[in-house]
Coordinates of N, CA and C in Angstrom, one line a residue:
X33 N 13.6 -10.6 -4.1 CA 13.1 -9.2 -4.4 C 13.2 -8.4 -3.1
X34 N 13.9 -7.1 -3.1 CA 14.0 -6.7 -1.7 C 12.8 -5.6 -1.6
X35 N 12.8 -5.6 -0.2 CA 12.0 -4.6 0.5 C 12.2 -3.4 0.7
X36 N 11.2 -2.4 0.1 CA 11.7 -0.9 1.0 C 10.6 -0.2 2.3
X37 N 11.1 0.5 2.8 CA 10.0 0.6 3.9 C 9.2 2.0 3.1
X38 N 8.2 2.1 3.6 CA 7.2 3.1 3.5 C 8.3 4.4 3.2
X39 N 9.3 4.9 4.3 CA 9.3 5.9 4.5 C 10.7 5.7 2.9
X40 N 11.2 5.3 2.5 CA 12.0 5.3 1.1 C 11.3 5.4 -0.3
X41 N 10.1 4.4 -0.1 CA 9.5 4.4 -0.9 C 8.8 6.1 -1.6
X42 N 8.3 6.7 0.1 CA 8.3 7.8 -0.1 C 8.9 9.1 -0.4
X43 N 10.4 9.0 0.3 CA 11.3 9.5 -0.2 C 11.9 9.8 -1.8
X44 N 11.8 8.6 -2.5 CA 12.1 8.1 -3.8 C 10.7 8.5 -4.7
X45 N 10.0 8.6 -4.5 CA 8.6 8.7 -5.1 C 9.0 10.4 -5.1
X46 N 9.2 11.6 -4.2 CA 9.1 12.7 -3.8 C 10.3 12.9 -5.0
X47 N 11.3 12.3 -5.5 CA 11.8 13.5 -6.4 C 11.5 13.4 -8.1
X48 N 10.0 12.1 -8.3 CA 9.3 12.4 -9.4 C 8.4 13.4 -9.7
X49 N 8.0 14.1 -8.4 CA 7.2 15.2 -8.5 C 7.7 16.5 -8.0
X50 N 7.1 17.3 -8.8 CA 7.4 19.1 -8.7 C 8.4 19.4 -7.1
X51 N 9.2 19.9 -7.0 CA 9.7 20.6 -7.4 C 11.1 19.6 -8.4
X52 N 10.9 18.7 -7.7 CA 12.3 17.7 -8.4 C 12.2 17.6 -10.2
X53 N 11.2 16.9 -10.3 CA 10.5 16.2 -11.3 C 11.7 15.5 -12.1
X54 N 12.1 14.6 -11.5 CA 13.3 13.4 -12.3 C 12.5 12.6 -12.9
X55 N 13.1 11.7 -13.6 CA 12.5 11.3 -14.6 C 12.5 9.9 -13.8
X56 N 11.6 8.7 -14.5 CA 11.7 7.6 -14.0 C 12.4 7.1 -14.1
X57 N 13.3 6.6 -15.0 CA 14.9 6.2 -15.3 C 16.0 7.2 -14.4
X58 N 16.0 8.1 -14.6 CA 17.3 8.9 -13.6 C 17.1 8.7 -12.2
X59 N 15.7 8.5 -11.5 CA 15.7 8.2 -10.6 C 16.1 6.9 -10.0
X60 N 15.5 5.9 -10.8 CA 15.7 4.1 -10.9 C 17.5 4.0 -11.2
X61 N 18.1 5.1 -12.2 CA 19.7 4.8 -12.0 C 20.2 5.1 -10.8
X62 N 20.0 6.4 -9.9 CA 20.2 6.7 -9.1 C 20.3 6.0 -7.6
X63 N 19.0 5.3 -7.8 CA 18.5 4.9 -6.4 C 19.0 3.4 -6.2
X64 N 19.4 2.7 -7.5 CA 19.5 1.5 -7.8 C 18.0 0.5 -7.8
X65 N 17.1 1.1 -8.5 CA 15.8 1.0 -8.3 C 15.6 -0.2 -9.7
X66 N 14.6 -0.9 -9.9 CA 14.4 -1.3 -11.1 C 13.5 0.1 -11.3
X67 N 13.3 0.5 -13.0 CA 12.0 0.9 -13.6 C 11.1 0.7 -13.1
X68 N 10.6 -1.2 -13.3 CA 9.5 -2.1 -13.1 C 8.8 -1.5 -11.9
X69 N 9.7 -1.4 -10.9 CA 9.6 -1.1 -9.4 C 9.2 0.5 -9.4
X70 N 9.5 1.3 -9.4 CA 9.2 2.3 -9.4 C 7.7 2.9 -10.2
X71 N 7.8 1.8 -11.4 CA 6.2 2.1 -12.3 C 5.1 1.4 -11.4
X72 N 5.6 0.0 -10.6 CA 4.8 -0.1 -9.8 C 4.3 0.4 -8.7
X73 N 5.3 1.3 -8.2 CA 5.0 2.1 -7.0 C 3.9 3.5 -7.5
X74 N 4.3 4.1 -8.7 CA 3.6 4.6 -9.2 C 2.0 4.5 -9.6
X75 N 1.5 3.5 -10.4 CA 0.5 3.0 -10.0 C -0.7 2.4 -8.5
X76 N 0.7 2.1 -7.8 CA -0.1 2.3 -6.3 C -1.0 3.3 -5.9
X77 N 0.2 4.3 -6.1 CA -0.4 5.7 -5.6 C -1.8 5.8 -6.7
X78 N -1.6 6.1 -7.6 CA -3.0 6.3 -8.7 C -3.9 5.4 -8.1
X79 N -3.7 4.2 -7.6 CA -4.7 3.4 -7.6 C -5.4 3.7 -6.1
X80 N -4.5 4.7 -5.0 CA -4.7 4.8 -3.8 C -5.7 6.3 -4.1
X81 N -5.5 7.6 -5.1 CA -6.3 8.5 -5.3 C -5.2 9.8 -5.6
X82 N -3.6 9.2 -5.2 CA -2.5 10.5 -5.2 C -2.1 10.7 -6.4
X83 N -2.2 12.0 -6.7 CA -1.6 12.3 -8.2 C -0.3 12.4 -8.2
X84 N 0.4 12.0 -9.3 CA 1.5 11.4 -9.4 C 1.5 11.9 -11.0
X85 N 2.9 12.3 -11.5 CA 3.4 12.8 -12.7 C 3.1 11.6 -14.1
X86 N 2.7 11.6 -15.0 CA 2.6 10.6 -16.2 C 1.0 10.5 -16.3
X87 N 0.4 10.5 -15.6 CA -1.1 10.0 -15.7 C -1.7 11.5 -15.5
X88 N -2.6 11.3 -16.1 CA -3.9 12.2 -16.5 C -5.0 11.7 -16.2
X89 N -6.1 11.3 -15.0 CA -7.1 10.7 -14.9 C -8.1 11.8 -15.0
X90 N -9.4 11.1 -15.5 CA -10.5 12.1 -15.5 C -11.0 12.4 -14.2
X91 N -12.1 13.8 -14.3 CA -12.7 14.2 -13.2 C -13.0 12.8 -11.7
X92 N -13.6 11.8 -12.7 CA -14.3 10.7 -11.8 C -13.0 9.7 -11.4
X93 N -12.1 10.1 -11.7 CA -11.2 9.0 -11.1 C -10.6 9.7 -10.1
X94 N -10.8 11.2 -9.7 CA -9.5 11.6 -8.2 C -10.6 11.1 -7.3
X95 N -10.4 10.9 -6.3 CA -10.5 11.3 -5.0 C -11.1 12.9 -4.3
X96 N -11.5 12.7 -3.7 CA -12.0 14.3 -3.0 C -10.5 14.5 -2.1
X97 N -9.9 13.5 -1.8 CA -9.1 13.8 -0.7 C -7.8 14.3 -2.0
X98 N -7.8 13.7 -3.0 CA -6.9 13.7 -4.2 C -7.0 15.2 -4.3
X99 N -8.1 15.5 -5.0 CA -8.7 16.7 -5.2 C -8.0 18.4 -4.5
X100 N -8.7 17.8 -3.3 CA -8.1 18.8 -2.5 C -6.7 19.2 -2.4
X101 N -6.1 18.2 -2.3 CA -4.7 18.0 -1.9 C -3.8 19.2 -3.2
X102 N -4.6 18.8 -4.6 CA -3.6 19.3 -5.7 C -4.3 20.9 -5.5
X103 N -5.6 21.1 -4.9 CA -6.3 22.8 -5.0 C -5.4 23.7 -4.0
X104 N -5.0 22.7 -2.9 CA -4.0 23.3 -1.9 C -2.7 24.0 -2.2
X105 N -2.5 22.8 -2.7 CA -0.9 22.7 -3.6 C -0.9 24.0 -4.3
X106 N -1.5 23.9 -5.2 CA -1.7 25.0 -6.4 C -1.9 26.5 -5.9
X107 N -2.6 26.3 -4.9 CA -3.3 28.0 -4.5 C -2.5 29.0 -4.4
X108 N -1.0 28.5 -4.4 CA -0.1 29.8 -4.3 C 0.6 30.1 -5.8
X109 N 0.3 29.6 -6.5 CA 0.6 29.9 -8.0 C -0.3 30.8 -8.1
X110 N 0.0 31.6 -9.6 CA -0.3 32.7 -9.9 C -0.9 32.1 -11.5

């Protein structure tokens, strides 16, 4: 099973979310990724507090740091 470093992982994670928003499969064809691998990486993040596209968690499952991060994000939308 190969290794990716932090900074790929992160790279590759970055074009499932806004502005990219690829799909899990287009990305996994792309990258030469499994699915498997990438749903796992996905769940990382949820399980670390980062919101990430497919999941919907309630109020009590973000993070304050989660929280903030998406009020930031957002504040320049209309």
């Amino acid at each position: 099973m190969p290794r990716y470093s932090a900074e790929r992982k992160s790279a590759v994670l970055k074009k499932l979310l806004p502005p990219h928003n690829h799909s899990v499969a287009s990305v996994a064809t792309e990258e030469g990724i499994s699915d498997a691998t990438l749903y796992s990486w996905l769940k990382q993040c949820r399980v670390k507090g980062v919101p990430v596209p497919g999941y919907t968690p309630g109020d009590s499952e973000w993070s304050p740091d989660a929280k903030l991060a998406v009020v930031i994000e957002t504040a320049t939308l209309s």
